[in-house]
Each structure stands twice: as structure tokens, then as C-alpha cells.
Amino acid sequence: KDFVNEILKSKTNFHYQLQNAKFDELKTLTWTIIFLNPEDANLSSGEISALKANNNILISYLSIWEAETRQDYWNDDWVDENGNLTSQAPSWLADKNPNWDSYYVKYRLSWWQDIIFSKIDEIKKSGYDGVLLDTVDTYSYWMWNGTGTDYDDKMVDFVSKIRKKLW
């Protein structure tokens, strides 16, 4: 949208903090694009309004192709003490990402997409101005390790559905 470009032109400061975000520190920022993990920041609607009143833009971080163990949807019973999947793990959960504390997901399955759509709804209701979609490139994991084809097309379809929910 054109208004986004105009807003971005007026903002010269960026603040990217996915962990340990505190309102008392964030409230000192003005004319800044602020990237936050809403589950970490846990800001109230009043705090979000106060940050926006300082001419800030709030962007929510959201990992859409990996399940993160620190998210509210996570269930510790899904993995054992060694990080291996248990029989209680949902069908959309796959291998552990060796680089992060997260697990690849079968993003083509509606169960996972429903979780992401629910997160999008929460983000919108909270008052964030936009969403940074992380791990979009993880579809390549499935191209090399999965069965089937058109993983890139399914990724584009999923992102398109997310965009429709946002706008």
C-alpha cells in the first residue's frame, strides 16, 4: 500500500528486539519502526497505544514455517528430554532445526495454517501495524527432505492467504 511507503520514508530509526522487551525501555523511542515478538513483549493495549502515540510503528515478529518452543501453542509433551518428537506430537510437527530452538512444520497442512491465522488475528486485535514473517525460506527444507512437489508454490499460496488476513 502507498501509505506504508510514506510512513517508511518518515521513519529513520529501527529497533529490533525479539527477547526481553520491556515497555519502560520501549516508551523512550520516538519516530521508530519497532519490531517485537508480541509473546515476549506482552504489551497491553494501553502500552501499544502509548508507543504508537510517540509516532512509532509496531511490527510483530511471527515465524510461520517453524514451531517455536517458547510460543503459547507449544506443548512440552510433544518432545522428549532429548528434543525428539513423541507420539503426542501433532502431525504438522517435523524435525528439529539444528540451529534454533524450533521445529520444522508441515506448513501445507491446514492445522498449522489455522494456528498461524489465529496468531495473525491476535496480532491485529492487539494493535500492531504489521507483521514480519520469518522462516519463509524454510520451504526449501521440504524441497530437499520431503516427498511431493510444488513446495515453493504452496509457500506462495500460504503467504498470499496471510496477506489477505492482514489487509
Coordinates of N, CA, C and O in Angstrom, one line a residue:
K1 N 0.8 -1.2 0.0 CA 0.0 0.0 0.0 C 0.9 1.2 0.0 O 1.9 1.3 0.6
D2 N 0.4 2.3 -0.7 CA 1.2 3.5 -0.8 C 1.5 4.2 0.5 O 2.5 4.8 0.8
F3 N 0.5 4.2 1.5 CA 0.7 4.8 2.7 C 1.9 4.2 3.5 O 2.5 4.9 4.3
V4 N 2.1 2.9 3.3 CA 3.2 2.3 4.0 C 4.5 2.9 3.6 O 5.4 3.2 4.4
N5 N 4.7 3.1 2.3 CA 5.9 3.7 1.7 C 6.1 5.1 2.3 O 7.2 5.5 2.7
E6 N 5.0 5.9 2.4 CA 5.1 7.2 3.0 C 5.6 7.2 4.5 O 6.4 8.0 4.9
I7 N 5.0 6.2 5.2 CA 5.4 6.1 6.6 C 6.8 5.7 6.7 O 7.6 6.3 7.5
L8 N 7.2 4.7 5.9 CA 8.6 4.3 6.0 C 9.6 5.4 5.7 O 10.7 5.5 6.2
K9 N 9.2 6.3 4.7 CA 10.1 7.4 4.4 C 10.3 8.3 5.6 O 11.4 8.9 5.7
S10 N 9.3 8.5 6.4 CA 9.4 9.4 7.6 C 10.1 8.8 8.8 O 10.5 9.5 9.7
K11 N 10.3 7.5 8.8 CA 11.0 6.8 9.9 C 12.4 6.5 9.5 O 12.7 5.8 8.6
T12 N 13.3 6.9 10.4 CA 14.7 6.7 10.1 C 15.3 5.8 11.1 O 16.5 5.3 11.0
N13 N 14.6 5.5 12.2 CA 15.1 4.6 13.3 C 14.4 3.3 13.3 O 13.2 3.2 13.0
F14 N 15.2 2.2 13.5 CA 14.7 0.9 13.6 C 15.1 0.3 15.0 O 16.3 0.5 15.4
H15 N 14.2 -0.4 15.6 CA 14.5 -1.1 16.9 C 14.0 -2.5 16.7 O 12.8 -2.7 16.5
Y16 N 14.9 -3.5 16.8 CA 14.5 -4.9 16.5 C 14.9 -5.7 17.8 O 16.1 -5.8 18.2
Q17 N 13.9 -6.1 18.6 CA 14.1 -6.8 19.8 C 13.1 -7.9 20.0 O 11.9 -7.6 20.2
L18 N 13.5 -9.1 19.9 CA 12.6 -10.3 20.0 C 12.6 -10.9 21.4 O 11.7 -11.7 21.6
Q19 N 13.5 -10.5 22.2 CA 13.5 -11.1 23.6 C 13.8 -10.0 24.6 O 14.5 -9.0 24.3
N20 N 13.2 -10.2 25.8 CA 13.4 -9.3 26.9 C 13.0 -7.8 26.6 O 13.6 -6.9 27.2
A21 N 12.0 -7.6 25.8 CA 11.5 -6.3 25.6 C 10.7 -5.8 26.8 O 9.8 -6.6 27.3
K22 N 10.9 -4.6 27.2 CA 10.2 -4.0 28.3 C 9.6 -2.7 27.9 O 10.3 -1.8 27.3
F23 N 8.4 -2.5 28.3 CA 7.7 -1.3 27.9 C 8.4 0.0 28.4 O 8.6 1.0 27.7
D24 N 9.0 -0.1 29.7 CA 9.6 1.1 30.2 C 10.8 1.5 29.4 O 11.2 2.7 29.3
E25 N 11.5 0.6 28.7 CA 12.6 0.9 27.8 C 12.0 1.3 26.4 O 12.5 2.3 25.8
L26 N 11.0 0.7 25.9 CA 10.4 0.9 24.6 C 9.8 2.3 24.6 O 9.8 3.0 23.5
K27 N 9.2 2.8 25.7 CA 8.4 4.0 25.7 C 9.3 5.3 25.4 O 8.8 6.3 25.1
T28 N 10.6 5.1 25.5 CA 11.5 6.2 25.2 C 11.8 6.4 23.7 O 12.3 7.4 23.3
L29 N 11.3 5.4 22.9 CA 11.5 5.5 21.5 C 10.5 6.4 20.8 O 9.3 6.4 21.2
T30 N 10.9 7.2 19.9 CA 10.0 8.0 19.1 C 10.5 8.0 17.6 O 11.6 7.8 17.3
W31 N 9.5 8.1 16.7 CA 9.7 8.1 15.3 C 10.6 6.9 14.9 O 11.6 7.0 14.2
T32 N 10.2 5.7 15.4 CA 10.9 4.5 15.2 C 10.0 3.4 14.7 O 8.9 3.3 15.1
I33 N 10.5 2.5 13.8 CA 9.9 1.3 13.5 C 10.4 0.2 14.5 O 11.6 0.0 14.5
I34 N 9.5 -0.3 15.3 CA 9.8 -1.2 16.3 C 9.3 -2.6 16.0 O 8.2 -2.8 15.7
F35 N 10.3 -3.6 15.9 CA 10.0 -5.0 15.6 C 10.0 -5.7 17.0 O 11.0 -5.7 17.7
L36 N 8.9 -6.4 17.3 CA 8.8 -7.1 18.6 C 8.2 -8.5 18.4 O 7.3 -8.7 17.5
N37 N 8.5 -9.4 19.3 CA 7.8 -10.7 19.4 C 6.7 -10.4 20.4 O 7.0 -10.2 21.6
P38 N 5.4 -10.4 20.0 CA 4.4 -10.0 20.9 C 4.3 -10.9 22.1 O 3.8 -10.4 23.2
E39 N 4.6 -12.1 22.0 CA 4.5 -13.0 23.1 C 5.6 -12.8 24.1 O 5.5 -13.0 25.3
D40 N 6.7 -12.2 23.7 CA 7.8 -11.9 24.6 C 7.5 -10.5 25.2 O 7.6 -10.3 26.5
A41 N 7.1 -9.5 24.4 CA 6.9 -8.2 24.9 C 5.7 -8.1 25.8 O 5.6 -7.4 26.8
N42 N 4.6 -8.9 25.5 CA 3.4 -9.0 26.3 C 2.9 -7.6 26.7 O 2.6 -7.3 27.8
L43 N 2.7 -6.7 25.7 CA 2.3 -5.4 25.9 C 0.8 -5.3 26.0 O 0.1 -6.0 25.3
S44 N 0.3 -4.5 26.9 CA -1.2 -4.3 27.0 C -1.6 -3.4 25.8 O -0.8 -2.7 25.2
S45 N -2.9 -3.3 25.6 CA -3.4 -2.4 24.6 C -3.1 -1.0 24.9 O -2.8 -0.2 24.0
G46 N -3.1 -0.6 26.1 CA -2.7 0.8 26.5 C -1.2 1.1 26.2 O -0.9 2.2 25.8
E47 N -0.4 0.1 26.5 CA 1.1 0.3 26.2 C 1.3 0.4 24.7 O 2.1 1.2 24.2
I48 N 0.6 -0.4 23.9 CA 0.7 -0.4 22.4 C 0.3 1.0 22.0 O 0.9 1.7 21.2
S49 N -0.8 1.5 22.5 CA -1.3 2.8 22.1 C -0.3 3.9 22.5 O -0.1 4.9 21.7
A50 N 0.3 3.8 23.6 CA 1.3 4.8 24.1 C 2.5 4.8 23.1 O 3.0 5.9 22.8
L51 N 2.9 3.6 22.7 CA 4.1 3.5 21.8 C 3.7 4.2 20.5 O 4.5 4.9 19.9
K52 N 2.5 3.9 20.0 CA 2.1 4.5 18.7 C 1.9 6.0 18.8 O 2.1 6.7 17.9
A53 N 1.5 6.5 20.0 CA 1.3 7.9 20.2 C 2.6 8.6 20.1 O 2.6 9.9 19.8
N54 N 3.7 7.9 20.3 CA 5.1 8.5 20.1 C 5.5 8.5 18.7 O 6.7 8.5 18.4
N55 N 4.6 8.3 17.7 CA 4.9 8.3 16.3 C 5.8 7.1 15.9 O 6.6 7.1 15.0
N56 N 5.6 6.0 16.6 CA 6.2 4.7 16.3 C 5.3 3.8 15.5 O 4.1 3.9 15.5
I57 N 5.9 2.9 14.7 CA 5.2 1.9 14.0 C 5.6 0.6 14.7 O 6.8 0.3 14.9
L58 N 4.6 -0.2 15.1 CA 4.9 -1.5 15.7 C 4.7 -2.7 14.7 O 3.6 -2.8 14.2
I59 N 5.7 -3.5 14.6 CA 5.7 -4.6 13.7 C 5.9 -5.9 14.5 O 6.8 -6.0 15.3
S60 N 5.0 -6.8 14.4 CA 5.0 -8.1 15.1 C 5.9 -9.1 14.3 O 5.8 -9.2 13.1
Y61 N 6.8 -9.8 15.0 CA 7.5 -10.9 14.5 C 6.6 -12.1 14.6 O 5.9 -12.4 15.5
L62 N 6.7 -12.9 13.5 CA 6.0 -14.2 13.5 C 6.7 -15.2 12.6 O 6.9 -15.0 11.4
S63 N 7.1 -16.3 13.2 CA 7.7 -17.4 12.5 C 6.6 -18.3 12.0 O 5.8 -18.8 12.7
I64 N 6.6 -18.5 10.6 CA 5.4 -19.2 10.1 C 5.8 -20.6 9.5 O 4.9 -21.3 9.2
W65 N 7.0 -20.9 9.5 CA 7.4 -22.3 9.0 C 8.2 -23.1 10.0 O 8.6 -24.2 9.7
E66 N 8.3 -22.6 11.2 CA 8.9 -23.3 12.3 C 8.1 -23.1 13.5 O 7.6 -22.0 13.8
A67 N 7.9 -24.2 14.3 CA 7.2 -24.1 15.6 C 8.3 -23.8 16.6 O 9.3 -24.5 16.7
E68 N 8.0 -22.8 17.4 CA 9.0 -22.3 18.4 C 8.5 -22.8 19.8 O 7.3 -22.6 20.2
T69 N 9.4 -23.3 20.6 CA 9.1 -23.9 21.9 C 8.6 -22.9 22.9 O 8.0 -23.2 23.9
R70 N 8.9 -21.6 22.6 CA 8.5 -20.5 23.6 C 7.2 -19.9 23.3 O 6.7 -19.0 23.9
Q71 N 6.5 -20.4 22.2 CA 5.2 -19.8 21.8 C 4.1 -20.5 22.6 O 4.2 -21.6 23.2
D72 N 3.0 -19.8 22.7 CA 1.9 -20.2 23.6 C 1.2 -21.5 23.1 O 0.5 -22.2 23.8
Y73 N 1.3 -21.8 21.8 CA 0.7 -23.0 21.3 C 1.5 -24.3 21.6 O 1.1 -25.4 21.4
W74 N 2.8 -24.1 22.0 CA 3.7 -25.2 22.2 C 3.3 -26.1 23.4 O 2.8 -25.6 24.5
N75 N 3.4 -27.4 23.3 CA 3.2 -28.3 24.4 C 4.4 -29.1 24.6 O 4.9 -29.8 23.7
D76 N 5.0 -29.1 25.8 CA 6.2 -29.7 26.1 C 6.1 -31.3 26.0 O 7.2 -31.9 25.8
D77 N 4.9 -31.8 26.0 CA 4.8 -33.3 25.8 C 5.1 -33.7 24.4 O 5.1 -34.9 24.1
W78 N 5.2 -32.8 23.4 CA 5.5 -33.1 22.0 C 6.9 -33.6 21.8 O 7.1 -34.3 20.8
V79 N 7.8 -33.3 22.7 CA 9.2 -33.8 22.6 C 9.7 -34.4 23.9 O 9.2 -34.1 25.0
D80 N 10.6 -35.3 23.8 CA 11.2 -35.9 25.0 C 12.4 -35.0 25.5 O 12.7 -34.0 24.9
E81 N 13.1 -35.5 26.5 CA 14.2 -34.7 27.1 C 15.3 -34.5 26.2 O 16.1 -33.6 26.3
N82 N 15.4 -35.3 25.1 CA 16.5 -35.1 24.1 C 16.0 -34.3 22.9 O 16.8 -34.1 21.9
G83 N 14.8 -33.8 22.9 CA 14.3 -33.0 21.8 C 13.7 -33.8 20.7 O 13.4 -33.2 19.6
N84 N 13.5 -35.1 20.9 CA 12.9 -36.0 19.8 C 11.4 -35.9 19.9 O 10.9 -35.9 21.1
L85 N 10.7 -36.0 18.8 CA 9.3 -36.0 18.8 C 8.7 -37.2 19.5 O 9.3 -38.3 19.4
T86 N 7.7 -37.0 20.3 CA 7.0 -38.1 20.9 C 5.7 -38.5 20.1 O 5.4 -37.8 19.2
S87 N 5.1 -39.5 20.6 CA 3.8 -39.9 19.9 C 2.7 -38.9 20.1 O 1.7 -38.9 19.4
Q88 N 2.9 -38.0 21.0 CA 1.9 -36.9 21.3 C 2.1 -35.7 20.4 O 1.2 -34.8 20.4
A89 N 3.1 -35.7 19.6 CA 3.4 -34.5 18.7 C 2.3 -34.5 17.6 O 1.9 -35.5 17.1
P90 N 1.9 -33.3 17.3 CA 0.9 -33.2 16.2 C 1.5 -33.6 14.8 O 2.7 -33.5 14.6
S91 N 0.6 -33.9 13.9 CA 1.0 -34.4 12.6 C 1.8 -33.3 11.8 O 2.5 -33.7 10.9
W92 N 1.5 -32.0 12.1 CA 2.2 -31.0 11.4 C 3.6 -30.7 11.9 O 4.4 -29.9 11.2
L93 N 4.0 -31.3 13.0 CA 5.4 -31.0 13.5 C 6.4 -32.0 12.9 O 6.1 -33.2 12.8
A94 N 7.5 -31.5 12.6 CA 8.6 -32.3 11.9 C 9.9 -32.2 12.7 O 9.9 -31.9 13.9
D95 N 11.0 -32.4 12.0 CA 12.3 -32.4 12.6 C 12.7 -31.1 13.3 O 12.3 -30.0 13.0
K96 N 13.6 -31.3 14.3 CA 14.2 -30.1 15.0 C 15.1 -29.4 14.1 O 15.9 -30.0 13.3
N97 N 15.0 -28.1 14.1 CA 16.0 -27.3 13.4 C 17.3 -27.3 14.2 O 17.3 -26.9 15.4
P98 N 18.4 -27.8 13.7 CA 19.6 -27.9 14.5 C 20.2 -26.5 14.9 O 21.1 -26.5 15.8
N99 N 19.8 -25.5 14.2 CA 20.4 -24.1 14.5 C 19.6 -23.3 15.5 O 20.1 -22.3 16.0
W100 N 18.3 -23.7 15.8 CA 17.5 -22.9 16.7 C 16.7 -23.8 17.6 O 16.5 -25.0 17.4
D101 N 16.0 -23.2 18.6 CA 15.2 -24.0 19.5 C 13.8 -24.0 18.8 O 12.8 -23.5 19.4
S102 N 13.7 -24.6 17.7 CA 12.4 -24.7 17.0 C 12.4 -26.0 16.1 O 13.4 -26.7 16.0
Y103 N 11.2 -26.3 15.6 CA 11.0 -27.5 14.8 C 10.3 -27.1 13.5 O 9.5 -26.2 13.4
Y104 N 10.8 -27.7 12.4 CA 10.2 -27.5 11.1 C 8.7 -28.0 11.2 O 8.4 -28.9 12.0
V105 N 7.9 -27.3 10.4 CA 6.5 -27.7 10.4 C 6.1 -28.1 9.0 O 6.7 -27.6 8.0
K106 N 5.0 -28.9 8.9 CA 4.5 -29.2 7.6 C 3.4 -28.1 7.3 O 2.3 -28.3 7.5
Y107 N 4.0 -27.0 6.7 CA 3.2 -25.8 6.6 C 2.0 -26.0 5.6 O 1.1 -25.2 5.6
R108 N 2.0 -27.0 4.8 CA 1.0 -27.3 3.9 C -0.3 -27.8 4.5 O -1.4 -27.8 4.0
L109 N -0.2 -28.3 5.8 CA -1.3 -28.8 6.5 C -2.2 -27.7 7.1 O -1.7 -26.8 7.7
S110 N -3.5 -27.9 7.0 CA -4.4 -26.8 7.5 C -4.3 -26.6 9.0 O -4.5 -25.5 9.5
W111 N -3.9 -27.7 9.8 CA -3.8 -27.5 11.2 C -2.8 -26.4 11.6 O -3.0 -25.6 12.4
W112 N -1.7 -26.5 10.9 CA -0.6 -25.5 11.2 C -1.1 -24.1 10.7 O -0.9 -23.1 11.3
Q113 N -1.7 -24.1 9.5 CA -2.1 -22.8 8.9 C -3.1 -22.2 9.8 O -3.1 -20.9 10.0
D114 N -4.0 -23.0 10.4 CA -5.0 -22.4 11.4 C -4.4 -21.8 12.6 O -4.8 -20.7 13.1
I115 N -3.3 -22.4 13.1 CA -2.5 -21.8 14.2 C -2.0 -20.4 13.8 O -2.1 -19.4 14.5
I116 N -1.4 -20.3 12.6 CA -0.8 -19.1 12.1 C -1.9 -18.0 11.9 O -1.8 -16.9 12.3
F117 N -3.0 -18.4 11.3 CA -4.1 -17.5 11.1 C -4.7 -17.0 12.4 O -5.0 -15.8 12.6
S118 N -4.7 -17.8 13.4 CA -5.1 -17.4 14.8 C -4.1 -16.4 15.4 O -4.5 -15.4 16.0
K119 N -2.8 -16.6 15.1 CA -1.8 -15.7 15.6 C -2.0 -14.3 14.9 O -1.8 -13.3 15.5
I120 N -2.2 -14.4 13.6 CA -2.5 -13.1 12.8 C -3.6 -12.4 13.4 O -3.6 -11.1 13.6
D121 N -4.7 -13.1 13.7 CA -5.9 -12.4 14.3 C -5.5 -11.7 15.7 O -5.9 -10.6 15.9
E122 N -4.8 -12.4 16.5 CA -4.3 -11.9 17.8 C -3.5 -10.6 17.6 O -3.6 -9.6 18.3
I123 N -2.6 -10.7 16.6 CA -1.7 -9.6 16.3 C -2.5 -8.3 15.9 O -2.3 -7.2 16.4
K124 N -3.4 -8.6 15.0 CA -4.3 -7.5 14.5 C -5.1 -6.9 15.6 O -5.2 -5.6 15.8
K125 N -5.7 -7.7 16.5 CA -6.5 -7.2 17.6 C -5.7 -6.4 18.6 O -6.2 -5.5 19.3
S126 N -4.4 -6.8 18.7 CA -3.5 -6.1 19.7 C -3.2 -4.7 19.3 O -2.8 -3.9 20.1
G127 N -3.3 -4.4 18.0 CA -3.0 -3.1 17.5 C -1.6 -2.9 16.8 O -1.2 -1.8 16.5
Y128 N -1.0 -4.0 16.5 CA 0.3 -3.9 15.8 C 0.0 -3.4 14.4 O -1.1 -3.6 13.8
D129 N 0.9 -2.7 13.8 CA 0.7 -2.1 12.5 C 1.1 -3.0 11.3 O 0.7 -2.8 10.2
G130 N 1.8 -4.1 11.6 CA 2.2 -5.0 10.5 C 2.8 -6.2 11.1 O 3.0 -6.4 12.3
V131 N 3.2 -7.2 10.2 CA 3.8 -8.4 10.7 C 5.1 -8.7 9.8 O 5.0 -8.6 8.6
L132 N 6.1 -9.1 10.5 CA 7.3 -9.6 9.8 C 7.2 -11.1 9.8 O 7.2 -11.7 10.9
L133 N 7.1 -11.7 8.6 CA 7.0 -13.1 8.5 C 8.4 -13.7 8.4 O 9.2 -13.5 7.5
D134 N 8.8 -14.5 9.4 CA 10.1 -15.1 9.5 C 10.0 -16.6 9.0 O 9.0 -17.2 9.0
T135 N 11.2 -17.1 8.6 CA 11.4 -18.5 8.2 C 10.6 -18.8 6.9 O 10.3 -20.0 6.7
V136 N 10.3 -17.8 6.1 CA 9.6 -18.1 4.9 C 10.5 -19.0 4.0 O 10.0 -19.8 3.2
D137 N 11.8 -18.9 4.1 CA 12.7 -19.8 3.3 C 12.7 -21.2 3.7 O 13.3 -22.0 3.0
T138 N 12.1 -21.6 4.8 CA 12.1 -23.0 5.3 C 11.5 -23.9 4.3 O 11.7 -25.1 4.4
Y139 N 10.7 -23.4 3.4 CA 10.0 -24.3 2.4 C 11.1 -25.1 1.7 O 10.9 -26.3 1.2
S140 N 12.3 -24.6 1.6 CA 13.4 -25.3 0.9 C 13.8 -26.5 1.6 O 14.3 -27.5 1.0
Y141 N 13.6 -26.6 2.9 CA 13.9 -27.8 3.7 C 13.1 -28.9 3.1 O 13.6 -30.1 2.9
W142 N 11.8 -28.6 2.9 CA 10.9 -29.7 2.4 C 11.2 -30.0 0.9 O 11.0 -31.2 0.5
M143 N 11.7 -29.1 0.2 CA 12.1 -29.4 -1.2 C 13.2 -30.5 -1.2 O 13.2 -31.4 -2.1
W144 N 14.1 -30.4 -0.2 CA 15.2 -31.4 -0.2 C 14.9 -32.6 0.6 O 15.5 -33.7 0.4
N145 N 14.0 -32.5 1.6 CA 13.8 -33.6 2.6 C 12.4 -34.2 2.5 O 12.1 -35.2 3.2
G146 N 11.5 -33.6 1.8 CA 10.1 -34.1 1.8 C 9.8 -35.0 0.6 O 10.6 -35.3 -0.2
T147 N 8.6 -35.3 0.6 CA 8.0 -36.0 -0.5 C 7.0 -35.2 -1.2 O 6.4 -34.3 -0.6
G148 N 6.9 -35.3 -2.5 CA 6.0 -34.4 -3.2 C 6.7 -33.3 -4.0 O 7.9 -33.3 -4.0
T149 N 5.9 -32.4 -4.5 CA 6.5 -31.3 -5.3 C 5.8 -30.0 -4.9 O 5.0 -30.0 -4.0
D150 N 6.0 -29.0 -5.6 CA 5.4 -27.7 -5.5 C 5.5 -27.0 -4.2 O 4.6 -26.3 -3.8
Y151 N 6.5 -27.3 -3.4 CA 6.7 -26.7 -2.1 C 6.8 -25.2 -2.2 O 6.2 -24.4 -1.4
D152 N 7.4 -24.7 -3.2 CA 7.5 -23.2 -3.4 C 6.2 -22.6 -3.7 O 5.8 -21.6 -3.2
D153 N 5.4 -23.3 -4.6 CA 4.1 -22.8 -4.9 C 3.2 -22.8 -3.7 O 2.4 -21.8 -3.4
K154 N 3.3 -23.8 -2.8 CA 2.5 -23.9 -1.6 C 2.9 -22.8 -0.6 O 2.0 -22.2 0.1
M155 N 4.2 -22.5 -0.6 CA 4.6 -21.4 0.2 C 4.0 -20.0 -0.2 O 3.5 -19.3 0.6
V156 N 4.0 -19.8 -1.5 CA 3.4 -18.6 -2.1 C 1.9 -18.5 -1.8 O 1.4 -17.5 -1.3
D157 N 1.3 -19.6 -1.9 CA -0.2 -19.7 -1.5 C -0.4 -19.3 -0.1 O -1.3 -18.6 0.2
F158 N 0.4 -19.9 0.8 CA 0.2 -19.6 2.2 C 0.5 -18.2 2.6 O -0.3 -17.5 3.3
V159 N 1.5 -17.6 2.0 CA 1.8 -16.2 2.3 C 0.7 -15.3 1.7 O 0.3 -14.3 2.3
S160 N 0.2 -15.7 0.6 CA -1.0 -14.9 0.0 C -2.2 -15.0 0.9 O -2.9 -14.0 1.1
K161 N -2.5 -16.2 1.5 CA -3.6 -16.3 2.5 C -3.3 -15.4 3.7 O -4.3 -14.7 4.2
I162 N -2.1 -15.3 4.2 CA -1.8 -14.5 5.3 C -2.0 -13.0 5.0 O -2.5 -12.3 5.7
R163 N -1.5 -12.6 3.8 CA -1.7 -11.2 3.3 C -3.2 -10.8 3.3 O -3.5 -9.8 3.7
K164 N -4.0 -11.7 2.8 CA -5.4 -11.4 2.8 C -6.0 -11.3 4.2 O -6.9 -10.4 4.4
K165 N -5.5 -12.0 5.1 CA -6.0 -11.9 6.5 C -5.5 -10.5 7.1 O -6.2 -10.0 7.9
L166 N -4.4 -10.1 6.7 CA -3.8 -8.8 7.2 C -4.5 -7.6 6.6 O -4.7 -6.6 7.3
W167 N -4.8 -7.6 5.3 CA -5.4 -6.4 4.7 C -6.8 -6.7 4.3 O -7.5 -6.1 3.7

